[in-house]
PDB file of C-alpha atoms in Angstrom:
ATOM      1  CA  MET A   1       1.809  -0.846  -6.330  1.00  0.00           C
ATOM      2  CA  LEU A   2       1.598   2.748  -5.129  1.00  0.00           C
ATOM      3  CA  GLY A   3      -0.821   4.322  -2.703  1.00  0.00           C
ATOM      4  CA  GLN A   4      -2.836   7.160  -4.216  1.00  0.00           C
ATOM      5  CA  ILE A   5      -4.365   9.983  -2.205  1.00  0.00           C
ATOM      6  CA  ASP A   6      -7.082  11.456  -4.375  1.00  0.00           C
ATOM      7  CA  TYR A   7      -6.785  15.046  -3.168  1.00  0.00           C
ATOM      8  CA  ILE A   8      -6.229  17.996  -5.478  1.00  0.00           C
ATOM      9  CA  ASN A   9      -2.861  18.729  -3.853  1.00  0.00           C
ATOM     10  CA  LEU A  10      -1.450  15.584  -5.496  1.00  0.00           C
ATOM     11  CA  LEU A  11      -3.132  16.076  -8.873  1.00  0.00           C
ATOM     12  CA  PRO A  12       0.170  17.038 -10.565  1.00  0.00           C
ATOM     13  CA  PHE A  13       1.765  13.813  -9.331  1.00  0.00           C
ATOM     14  CA  HIS A  14      -1.136  11.663 -10.533  1.00  0.00           C
ATOM     15  CA  LEU A  15      -0.961  13.282 -13.971  1.00  0.00           C
ATOM     16  CA  PHE A  16       2.791  12.695 -14.035  1.00  0.00           C
ATOM     17  CA  LEU A  17       2.276   8.997 -13.267  1.00  0.00           C
ATOM     18  CA  LYS A  18      -0.374   8.682 -15.943  1.00  0.00           C
ATOM     19  CA  LYS A  19       1.920  10.175 -18.554  1.00  0.00           C
ATOM     20  CA  HIS A  20       5.247   8.560 -17.710  1.00  0.00           C
ATOM     21  CA  TYR A  21       4.401   5.501 -15.599  1.00  0.00           C
ATOM     22  CA  TYR A  22       0.958   4.520 -16.858  1.00  0.00           C
ATOM     23  CA  TYR A  23       1.755   0.852 -16.219  1.00  0.00           C
ATOM     24  CA  TYR A  24       1.958   1.409 -12.439  1.00  0.00           C
ATOM     25  CA  THR A  25      -1.004   0.229 -10.431  1.00  0.00           C
ATOM     26  CA  THR A  26      -2.352   2.388  -7.627  1.00  0.00           C
ATOM     27  CA  LYS A  27      -4.684   1.923  -4.704  1.00  0.00           C
ATOM     28  CA  LYS A  28      -6.797   4.955  -3.807  1.00  0.00           C
ATOM     29  CA  SER A  29      -7.687   5.988  -0.288  1.00  0.00           C
ATOM     30  CA  TYR A  30      -7.369   8.824   2.227  1.00  0.00           C
ATOM     31  CA  PRO A  31      -4.071   9.592   4.021  1.00  0.00           C
ATOM     32  CA  ALA A  32      -4.657   7.704   7.286  1.00  0.00           C
ATOM     33  CA  LYS A  33      -5.673   4.565   5.360  1.00  0.00           C
ATOM     34  CA  ILE A  34      -2.701   4.889   3.009  1.00  0.00           C
ATOM     35  CA  ASN A  35      -0.478   5.040   6.106  1.00  0.00           C
ATOM     36  CA  LYS A  36      -1.932   1.753   7.350  1.00  0.00           C
ATOM     37  CA  MET A  37      -1.491   0.081   3.963  1.00  0.00           C
ATOM     38  CA  PHE A  38       2.106   1.273   3.905  1.00  0.00           C
ATOM     39  CA  GLU A  39       2.715  -0.084   7.405  1.00  0.00           C
ATOM     40  CA  LYS A  40       1.319  -3.476   6.397  1.00  0.00           C
ATOM     41  CA  LYS A  41       3.450  -3.398   3.229  1.00  0.00           C
ATOM     42  CA  GLN A  42       0.363  -3.685   1.046  1.00  0.00           C
ATOM     43  CA  ILE A  43       1.846  -0.942  -1.143  1.00  0.00           C
ATOM     44  CA  ASP A  44       5.410  -0.339  -2.297  1.00  0.00           C
ATOM     45  CA  GLY A  45       5.398   3.407  -1.855  1.00  0.00           C
ATOM     46  CA  ALA A  46       3.242   6.475  -1.271  1.00  0.00           C
ATOM     47  CA  PHE A  47       3.038   9.976   0.084  1.00  0.00           C
ATOM     48  CA  ILE A  48       2.583   9.093   3.732  1.00  0.00           C
ATOM     49  CA  SER A  49       1.817  11.480   6.594  1.00  0.00           C
ATOM     50  CA  SER A  50       4.901  13.195   8.000  1.00  0.00           C
ATOM     51  CA  ILE A  51       4.087  12.011  11.505  1.00  0.00           C
ATOM     52  CA  LYS A  52       4.237   8.404  10.227  1.00  0.00           C
ATOM     53  CA  SER A  53       7.406   8.855   8.171  1.00  0.00           C
ATOM     54  CA  LYS A  54       9.930   8.814  10.996  1.00  0.00           C
ATOM     55  CA  ASN A  55      12.635   6.155  10.474  1.00  0.00           C
ATOM     56  CA  LYS A  56      11.146   5.177   7.104  1.00  0.00           C
ATOM     57  CA  LYS A  57      12.932   5.154   3.760  1.00  0.00           C
ATOM     58  CA  CYS A  58      11.799   8.512   2.406  1.00  0.00           C
ATOM     59  CA  PHE A  59      12.989  10.907  -0.273  1.00  0.00           C
ATOM     60  CA  ASP A  60      13.264  14.694  -0.159  1.00  0.00           C
ATOM     61  CA  VAL A  61       9.871  14.989  -1.783  1.00  0.00           C
ATOM     62  CA  GLY A  62       6.562  15.608  -0.091  1.00  0.00           C
ATOM     63  CA  ILE A  63       3.517  17.835   0.272  1.00  0.00           C
ATOM     64  CA  VAL A  64       4.767  21.193   1.480  1.00  0.00           C
ATOM     65  CA  ALA A  65       3.050  24.514   2.170  1.00  0.00           C
ATOM     66  CA  ASN A  66       4.675  27.838   2.976  1.00  0.00           C
ATOM     67  CA  LYS A  67       2.622  30.404   4.944  1.00  0.00           C
ATOM     68  CA  LYS A  68      -0.761  28.921   3.986  1.00  0.00           C
ATOM     69  CA  VAL A  69      -2.325  25.796   2.522  1.00  0.00           C
ATOM     70  CA  LEU A  70      -6.151  26.311   2.628  1.00  0.00           C
ATOM     71  CA  SER A  71      -6.801  22.574   2.827  1.00  0.00           C
ATOM     72  CA  VAL A  72      -5.731  21.883   6.413  1.00  0.00           C
ATOM     73  CA  LEU A  73      -7.974  23.756   8.797  1.00  0.00           C
ATOM     74  CA  VAL A  74      -9.243  23.844  12.339  1.00  0.00           C
ATOM     75  CA  CYS A  75     -12.785  25.193  12.430  1.00  0.00           C
ATOM     76  CA  ASP A  76     -15.129  26.469  15.106  1.00  0.00           C
ATOM     77  CA  GLY A  77     -16.965  23.770  17.018  1.00  0.00           C
ATOM     78  CA  LYS A  78     -16.289  20.872  19.353  1.00  0.00           C
ATOM     79  CA  ASN A  79     -12.815  19.360  19.386  1.00  0.00           C
ATOM     80  CA  LYS A  80     -12.779  16.678  16.725  1.00  0.00           C
ATOM     81  CA  ASP A  81     -10.009  14.945  14.792  1.00  0.00           C
ATOM     82  CA  ASP A  82     -10.334  14.240  11.086  1.00  0.00           C
ATOM     83  CA  PHE A  83     -10.358  10.447  10.660  1.00  0.00           C
ATOM     84  CA  GLU A  84      -8.647  10.869   7.279  1.00  0.00           C
ATOM     85  CA  SER A  85      -5.677  12.576   8.898  1.00  0.00           C
ATOM     86  CA  ASN A  86      -2.715  11.732  11.107  1.00  0.00           C
ATOM     87  CA  THR A  87      -0.293  14.650  10.800  1.00  0.00           C
ATOM     88  CA  SER A  88      -2.879  17.447  10.914  1.00  0.00           C
ATOM     89  CA  ASN A  89      -4.552  16.116  14.051  1.00  0.00           C
ATOM     90  CA  VAL A  90      -1.193  16.149  15.849  1.00  0.00           C
ATOM     91  CA  LEU A  91      -0.336  19.573  14.423  1.00  0.00           C
ATOM     92  CA  ALA A  92      -3.553  21.124  15.745  1.00  0.00           C
ATOM     93  CA  LYS A  93      -2.800  19.853  19.245  1.00  0.00           C
ATOM     94  CA  MET A  94       0.800  21.067  19.071  1.00  0.00           C
ATOM     95  CA  LEU A  95      -0.450  24.531  18.148  1.00  0.00           C
ATOM     96  CA  ASN A  96      -3.013  24.427  20.974  1.00  0.00           C
ATOM     97  CA  GLN A  97      -5.934  24.821  18.602  1.00  0.00           C
ATOM     98  CA  ASN A  98      -9.426  23.851  19.681  1.00  0.00           C
ATOM     99  CA  GLY A  99     -12.140  22.910  17.212  1.00  0.00           C
ATOM    100  CA  GLU A 100     -12.716  20.526  14.360  1.00  0.00           C
ATOM    101  CA  VAL A 101      -9.759  19.480  12.213  1.00  0.00           C
ATOM    102  CA  ILE A 102     -10.601  19.187   8.517  1.00  0.00           C
ATOM    103  CA  ILE A 103      -8.211  18.225   5.717  1.00  0.00           C
ATOM    104  CA  GLY A 104      -8.183  17.655   1.972  1.00  0.00           C
ATOM    105  CA  ASP A 105     -10.709  18.753  -0.610  1.00  0.00           C
ATOM    106  CA  LYS A 106     -13.508  19.032   1.949  1.00  0.00           C
ATOM    107  CA  ALA A 107     -11.369  21.520   3.889  1.00  0.00           C
ATOM    108  CA  LEU A 108     -10.789  23.506   0.723  1.00  0.00           C
ATOM    109  CA  GLN A 109     -14.555  23.568   0.178  1.00  0.00           C
ATOM    110  CA  ARG A 110     -15.045  24.815   3.732  1.00  0.00           C
ATOM    111  CA  TYR A 111     -12.442  27.532   3.192  1.00  0.00           C
ATOM    112  CA  TYR A 112     -14.296  28.925   0.193  1.00  0.00           C
ATOM    113  CA  GLN A 113     -17.676  28.662   1.926  1.00  0.00           C
ATOM    114  CA  ASN A 114     -16.910  30.587   5.127  1.00  0.00           C
ATOM    115  CA  ASN A 115     -14.149  32.085   7.236  1.00  0.00           C
ATOM    116  CA  ASN A 116     -14.703  30.508  10.647  1.00  0.00           C
ATOM    117  CA  CYS A 117     -11.579  28.375  10.244  1.00  0.00           C
ATOM    118  CA  LYS A 118      -7.856  28.798  10.834  1.00  0.00           C
ATOM    119  CA  ASP A 119      -5.198  27.614   8.409  1.00  0.00           C
ATOM    120  CA  LEU A 120      -2.792  25.324  10.291  1.00  0.00           C
ATOM    121  CA  ALA A 121       0.080  25.992   7.877  1.00  0.00           C
ATOM    122  CA  THR A 122      -0.322  29.717   8.569  1.00  0.00           C
ATOM    123  CA  LEU A 123      -0.309  29.171  12.332  1.00  0.00           C
ATOM    124  CA  TRP A 124       2.843  27.043  12.035  1.00  0.00           C
ATOM    125  CA  TYR A 125       4.561  29.695   9.924  1.00  0.00           C
ATOM    126  CA  GLU A 126       3.594  32.486  12.329  1.00  0.00           C
ATOM    127  CA  LYS A 127       5.151  30.540  15.188  1.00  0.00           C
ATOM    128  CA  TYR A 128       8.323  29.219  13.548  1.00  0.00           C
ATOM    129  CA  LYS A 129       8.714  31.150  10.265  1.00  0.00           C
ATOM    130  CA  LEU A 130       9.067  27.833   8.473  1.00  0.00           C
ATOM    131  CA  PRO A 131       7.098  25.963   5.793  1.00  0.00           C
ATOM    132  CA  PHE A 132       5.231  22.871   6.904  1.00  0.00           C
ATOM    133  CA  VAL A 133       5.725  19.374   5.498  1.00  0.00           C
ATOM    134  CA  PHE A 134       2.439  17.471   5.604  1.00  0.00           C
ATOM    135  CA  ALA A 135       3.651  14.285   3.903  1.00  0.00           C
ATOM    136  CA  ARG A 136       6.732  12.590   2.471  1.00  0.00           C
ATOM    137  CA  PHE A 137       7.144  10.116  -0.346  1.00  0.00           C
ATOM    138  CA  CYS A 138       8.384   6.908   1.253  1.00  0.00           C
ATOM    139  CA  VAL A 139       8.977   3.377   0.011  1.00  0.00           C
ATOM    140  CA  ASN A 140       8.971  -0.148   1.399  1.00  0.00           C
ATOM    141  CA  LYS A 141      11.131  -1.592  -1.359  1.00  0.00           C
ATOM    142  CA  ASN A 142      12.928  -0.821  -4.637  1.00  0.00           C
ATOM    143  CA  PRO A 143      14.276   2.558  -3.408  1.00  0.00           C
ATOM    144  CA  THR A 144      16.551   3.029  -6.425  1.00  0.00           C
ATOM    145  CA  LYS A 145      13.694   2.593  -8.893  1.00  0.00           C
ATOM    146  CA  TYR A 146      11.365   4.932  -7.017  1.00  0.00           C
ATOM    147  CA  LYS A 147      14.052   7.532  -6.388  1.00  0.00           C
ATOM    148  CA  LYS A 148      14.591   7.789 -10.133  1.00  0.00           C
ATOM    149  CA  MET A 149      10.848   8.191 -10.645  1.00  0.00           C
ATOM    150  CA  ILE A 150      10.401  10.801  -7.929  1.00  0.00           C
ATOM    151  CA  ASN A 151      13.388  12.824  -9.126  1.00  0.00           C
ATOM    152  CA  LYS A 152      11.889  12.882 -12.594  1.00  0.00           C
ATOM    153  CA  PHE A 153       8.636  14.166 -11.104  1.00  0.00           C
ATOM    154  CA  ILE A 154      10.390  16.976  -9.233  1.00  0.00           C
ATOM    155  CA  ASN A 155      12.168  18.085 -12.397  1.00  0.00           C
ATOM    156  CA  SER A 156       9.078  17.914 -14.607  1.00  0.00           C
ATOM    157  CA  LYS A 157       6.780  20.785 -15.454  1.00  0.00           C
ATOM    158  CA  ILE A 158       3.263  19.408 -15.105  1.00  0.00           C
ATOM    159  CA  TYR A 159       0.568  20.807 -17.357  1.00  0.00           C
ATOM    160  CA  ILE A 160      -3.003  20.293 -16.196  1.00  0.00           C
ATOM    161  CA  PRO A 161      -5.371  20.026 -19.178  1.00  0.00           C
ATOM    162  CA  GLN A 162      -8.591  22.033 -19.149  1.00  0.00           C
ATOM    163  CA  TYR A 163     -10.727  18.893 -19.242  1.00  0.00           C
ATOM    164  CA  ILE A 164      -9.042  17.669 -16.048  1.00  0.00           C
ATOM    165  CA  LEU A 165      -9.653  20.997 -14.349  1.00  0.00           C
ATOM    166  CA  LYS A 166     -13.282  20.829 -15.475  1.00  0.00           C
ATOM    167  CA  LYS A 167     -13.577  17.359 -13.968  1.00  0.00           C
ATOM    168  CA  TYR A 168     -12.339  18.605 -10.596  1.00  0.00           C
ATOM    169  CA  THR A 169     -14.711  21.571 -10.585  1.00  0.00           C
ATOM    170  CA  LYS A 170     -17.399  18.979  -9.803  1.00  0.00           C
ATOM    171  CA  ARG A 171     -15.897  18.843  -6.319  1.00  0.00           C
ATOM    172  CA  GLY A 172     -17.107  22.377  -5.719  1.00  0.00           C
ATOM    173  CA  PHE A 173     -14.309  24.605  -7.013  1.00  0.00           C
ATOM    174  CA  THR A 174     -13.738  26.860  -9.986  1.00  0.00           C
ATOM    175  CA  LYS A 175     -10.813  26.250 -12.336  1.00  0.00           C
ATOM    176  CA  LYS A 176      -9.223  29.454 -11.064  1.00  0.00           C
ATOM    177  CA  GLN A 177      -9.512  28.320  -7.443  1.00  0.00           C
ATOM    178  CA  ILE A 178      -7.873  24.987  -8.265  1.00  0.00           C
ATOM    179  CA  LYS A 179      -4.970  26.664 -10.065  1.00  0.00           C
ATOM    180  CA  GLU A 180      -4.482  29.238  -7.307  1.00  0.00           C
ATOM    181  CA  TYR A 181      -4.561  26.507  -4.673  1.00  0.00           C
ATOM    182  CA  LEU A 182      -1.924  24.421  -6.445  1.00  0.00           C
ATOM    183  CA  LYS A 183       0.417  27.425  -6.436  1.00  0.00           C
ATOM    184  CA  LEU A 184       0.536  27.085  -2.636  1.00  0.00           C
ATOM    185  CA  ILE A 185       1.769  23.487  -2.802  1.00  0.00           C
ATOM    186  CA  ASN A 186       5.432  22.603  -3.213  1.00  0.00           C
ATOM    187  CA  TYR A 187       6.919  19.132  -3.446  1.00  0.00           C
ATOM    188  CA  LYS A 188      10.649  19.601  -2.886  1.00  0.00           C
ATOM    189  CA  ILE A 189      11.988  19.221   0.651  1.00  0.00           C
ATOM    190  CA  ASN A 190      15.021  21.471   1.024  1.00  0.00           C
ATOM    191  CA  TYR A 191      16.895  22.841   4.046  1.00  0.00           C
ATOM    192  CA  LYS A 192      14.056  24.869   5.599  1.00  0.00           C
ATOM    193  CA  GLU A 193      11.578  22.056   5.043  1.00  0.00           C
ATOM    194  CA  LYS A 194      13.917  19.546   6.706  1.00  0.00           C
ATOM    195  CA  LYS A 195      14.397  21.891   9.644  1.00  0.00           C
ATOM    196  CA  SER A 196      10.638  22.276   9.977  1.00  0.00           C
ATOM    197  CA  LEU A 197      10.030  18.540   9.741  1.00  0.00           C
ATOM    198  CA  LYS A 198      12.662  17.821  12.380  1.00  0.00           C
ATOM    199  CA  LYS A 199      11.074  20.379  14.714  1.00  0.00           C
ATOM    200  CA  PHE A 200       7.605  18.931  14.174  1.00  0.00           C
ATOM    201  CA  LEU A 201       8.661  15.337  14.792  1.00  0.00           C
ATOM    202  CA  LYS A 202      10.706  16.261  17.845  1.00  0.00           C
ATOM    203  CA  ASN A 203       8.005  18.403  19.438  1.00  0.00           C
ATOM    204  CA  SER A 204       5.236  15.931  18.702  1.00  0.00           C
ATOM    205  CA  ASN A 205       6.828  13.217  20.875  1.00  0.00           C
ATOM    206  CA  TYR A 206       5.255  10.755  18.486  1.00  0.00           C
ATOM    207  CA  LYS A 207       6.552   7.200  18.941  1.00  0.00           C
ATOM    208  CA  GLY A 208       6.005   6.015  15.381  1.00  0.00           C
ATOM    209  CA  LEU A 209       3.595   3.606  13.702  1.00  0.00           C
TER     210      LEU A 209
END
C-alpha cells in the first residue's frame, strides 16, 4: 500500500499510478499524517516530508521547486504552523519568517486571492541559489520493486486529460493556473537538489522521526 497526498503537485504521479499500476492500493491523507503512517509502517512507500526522510530508504525522486512554488507560503498574521506540514514549518523558522505557514492547495488558493504572503521556495533560492526539496519518495520494504516503478514515473511523459483538469478547477483554480503551477514542480533529485537537501537537513538540526 502507498500513501497518497491529494495535492495538485502530485497529480501527475497519481495519474501515472492509475494508468500503469492501477492494482496498487493507496491511503489518502495530508503530508504530516502520511509521515506518521510511514513511521508506523502502515504503508509501504510514499512521498514523505524531506525533514522526515533522513536515514530512510529513499530514491532520487521527490517534490522539488526551483525559485518559486506558490503552494508553500508564510502569510501575514500571528505565528502559526500548518498542521498538515512538517518540512515547511521547519523551513519557515530556518528562514526567520514570522506569520502563518500554509501549504498545499489551500496555499495555492491563498496565492491567487491576495499577495500578503511570501513564497518559501523563493526565499530559500534567494538565500542559497538552490532549488528546494519538499519531499522524497521513500519506502519501508520492497525497494527494488518500487525503484523500478519510480524510475518509470520519472521517465514518463504524463498527459493530464481535460476532464481531470476540470475536476480540479472545483478546488478554486482555472485550468490554466493548474497547468502553470505544475510547470514549477520537478520530481528528479539531481546534484543541486541533493546539495540543497543536505544543507536543509544539516541546518535544521532535526533529530529525525
